[in-house]
Coordinates of C-alpha atoms in Angstrom, one line a residue:
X30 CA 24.7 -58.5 -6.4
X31 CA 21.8 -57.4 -8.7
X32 CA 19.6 -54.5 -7.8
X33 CA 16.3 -55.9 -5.6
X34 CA 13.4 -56.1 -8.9
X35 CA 10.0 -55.0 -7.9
X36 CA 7.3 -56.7 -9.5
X37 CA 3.9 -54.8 -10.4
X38 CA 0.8 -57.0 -10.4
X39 CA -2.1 -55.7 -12.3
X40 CA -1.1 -56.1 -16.2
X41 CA 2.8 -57.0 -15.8
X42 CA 2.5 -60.4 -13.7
X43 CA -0.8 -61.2 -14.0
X44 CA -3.0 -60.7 -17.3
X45 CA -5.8 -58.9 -15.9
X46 CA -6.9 -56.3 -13.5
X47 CA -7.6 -57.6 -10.6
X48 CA -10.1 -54.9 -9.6
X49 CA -11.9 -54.6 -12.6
X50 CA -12.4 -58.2 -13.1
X51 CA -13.8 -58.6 -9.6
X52 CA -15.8 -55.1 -10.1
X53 CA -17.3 -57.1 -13.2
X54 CA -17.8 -60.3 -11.6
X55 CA -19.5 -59.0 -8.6
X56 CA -21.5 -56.9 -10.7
X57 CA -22.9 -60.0 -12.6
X58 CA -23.6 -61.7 -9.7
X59 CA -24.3 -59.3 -6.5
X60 CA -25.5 -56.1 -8.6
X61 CA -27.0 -54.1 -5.7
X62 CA -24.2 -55.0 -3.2
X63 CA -21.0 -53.9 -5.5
X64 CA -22.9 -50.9 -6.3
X65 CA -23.5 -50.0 -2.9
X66 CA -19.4 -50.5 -2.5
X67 CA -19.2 -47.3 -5.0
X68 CA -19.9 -45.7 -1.6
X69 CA -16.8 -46.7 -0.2
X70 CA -14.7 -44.5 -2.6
X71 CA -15.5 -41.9 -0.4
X72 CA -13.5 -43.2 2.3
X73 CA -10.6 -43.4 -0.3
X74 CA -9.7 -45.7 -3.2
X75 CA -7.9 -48.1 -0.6
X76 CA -11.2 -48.8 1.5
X77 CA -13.2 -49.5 -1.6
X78 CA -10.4 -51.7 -2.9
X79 CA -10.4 -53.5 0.3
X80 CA -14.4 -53.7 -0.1
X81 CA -14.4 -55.5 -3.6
X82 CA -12.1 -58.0 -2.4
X83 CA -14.1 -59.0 1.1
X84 CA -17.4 -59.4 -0.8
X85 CA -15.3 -61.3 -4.2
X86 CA -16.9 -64.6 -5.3
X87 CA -14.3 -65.3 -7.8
X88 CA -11.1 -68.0 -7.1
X89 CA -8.3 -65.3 -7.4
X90 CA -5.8 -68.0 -6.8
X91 CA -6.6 -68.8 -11.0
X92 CA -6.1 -64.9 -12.2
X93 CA -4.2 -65.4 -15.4
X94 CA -0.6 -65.0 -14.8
X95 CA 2.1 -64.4 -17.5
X96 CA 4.2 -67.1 -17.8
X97 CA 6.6 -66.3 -19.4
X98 CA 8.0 -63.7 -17.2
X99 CA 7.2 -65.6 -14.2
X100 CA 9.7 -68.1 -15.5
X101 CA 12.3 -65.1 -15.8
X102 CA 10.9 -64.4 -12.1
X103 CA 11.9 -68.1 -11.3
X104 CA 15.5 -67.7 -12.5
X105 CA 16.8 -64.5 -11.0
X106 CA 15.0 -66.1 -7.5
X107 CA 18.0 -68.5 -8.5
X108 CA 20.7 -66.4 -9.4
X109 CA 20.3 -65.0 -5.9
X110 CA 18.5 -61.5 -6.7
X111 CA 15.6 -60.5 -4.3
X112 CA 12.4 -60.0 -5.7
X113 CA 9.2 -57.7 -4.1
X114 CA 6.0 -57.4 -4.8
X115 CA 4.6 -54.1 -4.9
X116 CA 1.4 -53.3 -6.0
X117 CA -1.9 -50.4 -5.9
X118 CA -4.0 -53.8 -5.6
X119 CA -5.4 -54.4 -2.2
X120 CA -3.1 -55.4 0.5
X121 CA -5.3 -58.9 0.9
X122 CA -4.9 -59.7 -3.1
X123 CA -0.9 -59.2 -2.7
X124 CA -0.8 -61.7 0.1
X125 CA -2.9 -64.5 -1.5
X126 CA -0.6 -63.9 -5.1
X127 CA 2.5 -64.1 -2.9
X128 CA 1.9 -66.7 -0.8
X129 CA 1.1 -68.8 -4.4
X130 CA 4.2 -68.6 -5.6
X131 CA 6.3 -68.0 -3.2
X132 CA 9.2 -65.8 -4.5
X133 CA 8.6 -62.4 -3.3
X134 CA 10.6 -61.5 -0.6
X135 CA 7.4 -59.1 0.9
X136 CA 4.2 -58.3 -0.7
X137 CA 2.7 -54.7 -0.2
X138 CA -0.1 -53.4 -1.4
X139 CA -3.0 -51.0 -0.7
X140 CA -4.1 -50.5 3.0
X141 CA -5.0 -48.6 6.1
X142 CA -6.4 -45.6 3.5
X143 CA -2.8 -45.4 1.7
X144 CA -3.5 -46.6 -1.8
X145 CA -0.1 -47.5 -3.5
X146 CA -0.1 -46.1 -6.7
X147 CA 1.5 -43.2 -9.0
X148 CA 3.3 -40.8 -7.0
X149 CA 2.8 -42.6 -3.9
X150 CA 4.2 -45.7 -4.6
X151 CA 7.3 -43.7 -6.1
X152 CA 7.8 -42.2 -3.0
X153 CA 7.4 -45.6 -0.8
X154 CA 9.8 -47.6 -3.4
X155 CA 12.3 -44.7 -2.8
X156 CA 12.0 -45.2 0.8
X157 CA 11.9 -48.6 0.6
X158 CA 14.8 -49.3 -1.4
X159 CA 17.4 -46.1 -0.8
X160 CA 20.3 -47.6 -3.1
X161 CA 17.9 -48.4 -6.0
X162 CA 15.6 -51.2 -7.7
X163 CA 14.6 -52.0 -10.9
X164 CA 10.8 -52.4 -11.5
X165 CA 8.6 -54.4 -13.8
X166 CA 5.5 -52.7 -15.2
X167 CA 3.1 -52.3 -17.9
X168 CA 1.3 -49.1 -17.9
X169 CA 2.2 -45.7 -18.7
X170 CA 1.3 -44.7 -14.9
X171 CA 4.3 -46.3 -14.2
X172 CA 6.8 -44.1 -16.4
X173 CA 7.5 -41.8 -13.5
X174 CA 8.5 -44.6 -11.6
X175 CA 10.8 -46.4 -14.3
X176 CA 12.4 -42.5 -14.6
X177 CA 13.5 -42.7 -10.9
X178 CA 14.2 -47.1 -11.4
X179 CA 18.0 -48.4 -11.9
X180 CA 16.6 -50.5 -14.8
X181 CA 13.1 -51.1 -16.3
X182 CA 11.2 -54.7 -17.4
X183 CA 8.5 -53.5 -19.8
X184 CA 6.1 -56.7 -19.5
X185 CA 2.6 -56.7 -22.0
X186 CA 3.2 -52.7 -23.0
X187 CA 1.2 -50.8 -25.4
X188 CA 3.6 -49.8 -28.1
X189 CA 3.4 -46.0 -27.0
X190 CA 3.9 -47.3 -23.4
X191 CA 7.2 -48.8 -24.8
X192 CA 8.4 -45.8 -26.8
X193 CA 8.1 -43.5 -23.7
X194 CA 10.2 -45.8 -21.8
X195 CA 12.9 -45.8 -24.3
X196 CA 13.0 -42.1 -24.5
X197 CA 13.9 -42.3 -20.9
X198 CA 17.8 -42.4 -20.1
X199 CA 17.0 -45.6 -17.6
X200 CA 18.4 -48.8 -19.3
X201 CA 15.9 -51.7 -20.0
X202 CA 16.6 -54.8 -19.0
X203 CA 14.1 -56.7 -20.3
X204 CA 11.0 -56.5 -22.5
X205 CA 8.4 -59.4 -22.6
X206 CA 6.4 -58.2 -25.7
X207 CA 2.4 -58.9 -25.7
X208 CA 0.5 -60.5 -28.9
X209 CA -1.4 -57.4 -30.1
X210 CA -5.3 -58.5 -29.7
X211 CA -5.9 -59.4 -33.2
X212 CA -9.5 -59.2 -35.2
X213 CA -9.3 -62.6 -34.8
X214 CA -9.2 -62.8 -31.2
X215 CA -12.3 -60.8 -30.8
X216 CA -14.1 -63.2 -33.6
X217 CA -13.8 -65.8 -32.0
X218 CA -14.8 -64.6 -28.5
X219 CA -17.7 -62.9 -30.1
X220 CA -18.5 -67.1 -31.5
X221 CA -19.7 -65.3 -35.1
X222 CA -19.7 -68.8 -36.2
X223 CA -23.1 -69.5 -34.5
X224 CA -24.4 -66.6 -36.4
X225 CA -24.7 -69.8 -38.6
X226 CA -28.0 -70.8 -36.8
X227 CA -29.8 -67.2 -37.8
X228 CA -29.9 -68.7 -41.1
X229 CA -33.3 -70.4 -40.3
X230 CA -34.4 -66.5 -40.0
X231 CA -34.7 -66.8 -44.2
X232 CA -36.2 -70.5 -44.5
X233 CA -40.0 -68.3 -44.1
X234 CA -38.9 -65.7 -46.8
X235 CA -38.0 -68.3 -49.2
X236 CA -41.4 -70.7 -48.1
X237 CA -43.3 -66.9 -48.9
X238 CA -41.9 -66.7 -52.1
X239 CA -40.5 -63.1 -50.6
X240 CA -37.0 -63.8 -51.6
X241 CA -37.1 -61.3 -54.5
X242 CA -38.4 -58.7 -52.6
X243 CA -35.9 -55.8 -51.7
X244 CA -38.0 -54.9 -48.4
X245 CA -38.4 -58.6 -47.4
X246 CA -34.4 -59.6 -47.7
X247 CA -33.8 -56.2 -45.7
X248 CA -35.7 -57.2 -42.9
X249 CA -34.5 -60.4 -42.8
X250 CA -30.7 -59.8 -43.0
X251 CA -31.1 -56.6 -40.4
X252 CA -33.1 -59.6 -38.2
X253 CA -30.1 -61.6 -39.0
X254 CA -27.4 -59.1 -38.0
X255 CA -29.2 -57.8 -34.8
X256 CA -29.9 -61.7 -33.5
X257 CA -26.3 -62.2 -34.1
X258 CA -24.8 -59.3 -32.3
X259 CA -27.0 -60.2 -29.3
X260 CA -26.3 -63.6 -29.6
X261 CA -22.5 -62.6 -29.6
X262 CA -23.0 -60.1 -26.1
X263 CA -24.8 -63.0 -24.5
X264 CA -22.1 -65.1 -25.3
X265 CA -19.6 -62.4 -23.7
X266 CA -21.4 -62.4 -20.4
X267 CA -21.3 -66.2 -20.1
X268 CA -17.6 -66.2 -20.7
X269 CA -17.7 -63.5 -17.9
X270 CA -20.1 -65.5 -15.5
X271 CA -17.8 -68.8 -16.1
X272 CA -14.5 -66.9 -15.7
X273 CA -14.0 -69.7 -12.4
X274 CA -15.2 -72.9 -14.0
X275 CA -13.3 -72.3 -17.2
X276 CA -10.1 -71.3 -15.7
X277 CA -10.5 -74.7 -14.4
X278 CA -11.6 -76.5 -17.7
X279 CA -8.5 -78.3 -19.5
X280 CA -9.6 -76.4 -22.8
X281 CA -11.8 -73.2 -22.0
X282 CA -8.8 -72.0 -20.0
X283 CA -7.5 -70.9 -23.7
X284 CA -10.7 -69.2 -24.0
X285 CA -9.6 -65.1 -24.7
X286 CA -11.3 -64.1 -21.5
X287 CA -10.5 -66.8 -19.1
X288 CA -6.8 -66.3 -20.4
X289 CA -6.6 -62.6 -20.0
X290 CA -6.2 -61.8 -23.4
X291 CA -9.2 -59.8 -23.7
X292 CA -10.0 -57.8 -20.3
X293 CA -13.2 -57.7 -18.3
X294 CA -13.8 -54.9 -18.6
X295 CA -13.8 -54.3 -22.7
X296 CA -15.5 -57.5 -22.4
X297 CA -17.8 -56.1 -20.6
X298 CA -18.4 -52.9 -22.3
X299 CA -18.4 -54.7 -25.4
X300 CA -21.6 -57.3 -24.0
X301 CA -23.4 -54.2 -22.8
X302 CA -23.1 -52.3 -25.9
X303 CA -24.2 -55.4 -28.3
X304 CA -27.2 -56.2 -26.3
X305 CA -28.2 -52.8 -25.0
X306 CA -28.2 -51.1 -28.4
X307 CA -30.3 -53.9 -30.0
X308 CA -32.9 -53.8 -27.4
X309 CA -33.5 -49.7 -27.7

């Protein structure tokens, strides 16, 4: 019989993180209520964890999933091996994911002020499973835990995630390689093809007869860049308002953000940073 496979959530079976997206989301829509649930971290990571999820508006039932590995998921449910979900997510986000697809055996997460992660989630997997497990993971937070596994699944790694686990003597069963996000990715998220429209911004330079004038084209191409670059942060924070509706949109599902590709949070950061700085 194969060794029980514990399954990570955040990053290895689904695309995003769960808390940072929902930190985000709220954030756009219920500002002064998710930043009065920064007070909860006082009571612990767990209780604010538990916080974000209560006062979520977003359909967590459409958080991108990888399917590729669930498909590998799928087949060892087949073969017979048991499968557990075990994740520093809160307790409630576990049971909705698991109840979804319906091939974990259990589903823990975060709860009662005991948040699952690093060391303690090390210690409860060795409780938990005395004769050994493998575990699928992502981050480099989990390289204690793949030291102590029977067997490691890398799933979406960073390429330095992936060279520590092979410096470790545990044996990798599986790695389910991520596209690197490509320039390309971020162009087109960004929509610098609308940048097209700021064209207009030279129609009154060429009407004033100002189009040989060094100071005249300056302005007008910084006007051009800066429009653009808000433009593109708007843009970023609509994908991030819409995250429900275009999950559920036969094509903006493919969008980067909607898909997981790009997190929330660079997104995020990224929208803040292009509008912010050209306001100053």
């Amino acid at each position: 019989m194969k060794t029980p496979l514990v399954v990570d959530l955040d990053g290895t079976l689904l695309r995003n993180d769960s808390l940072i997206e929902m930190f985000v989301g709220g954030l756009l829509r219920q500002p002064w209520i998710i930043l009065k649930a920064l007070l909860m971290l006082f009571d612990g990571r767990s209780a604010f964890k538990q916080r974000i999820f209560q006062i979520n508006q977003l359909d967590v039932n459409l958080f991108p999933i990888r399917d590729e590995f669930l498909d590998f998921l799928h087949e060892e449910k087949r073969t017979g091996r048991d499968i557990f979900l075990v994740t520093a997510a809160d307790q409630q986000l576990a049971d909705v994911i698991a109840l979804k697809l319906g091939i974990f055996e259990t589903a823990s997460g975060s709860k009662d002020g005991h948040n699952l992660k690093g060391k303690q989630k090390l210690e409860y997997l060795q409780k938990r499973f005395p004769h050994g497990f493998a575990y699928a993971g992502d981050s480099s937070a989990d390289i204690p835990i793949w030291k102590e596994a029977a067997s490691i699944i890398l799933v979406g790694t960073s390429e330095a995630t992936r060279r520590a686990a092979q410096s470790l003597k545990t044996e990798i069963e599986h790695d389910f390689s991520t596209e690197r996000i490509g320039f390309g990715t971020w162009i087109k998220a960004l929509r610098i093809h609308q940048w097209s429209k700021n064209f207009l911004l030279f129609v009154p330079l060429i009407l004033a007869h100002q189009y040989a004038v060094g100071a005249a084209i300056a302005n007008v191409l910084a006007a051009f860049f800066c429009m653009g670059i808000i433009a593109s942060g708007t843009y970023l924070i609509n994908d991030l308002s819409d995250l429900d509706a275009d999950r559920n949109h036969k094509t903006k599902r493919h969008r980067a953000i909607a898909s997981g590709t790009i997190g929330p949070g660079r997104a995020f950061l990224v929208a803040v940073t292009a509008i912010g700085d050209e306001r100053l």
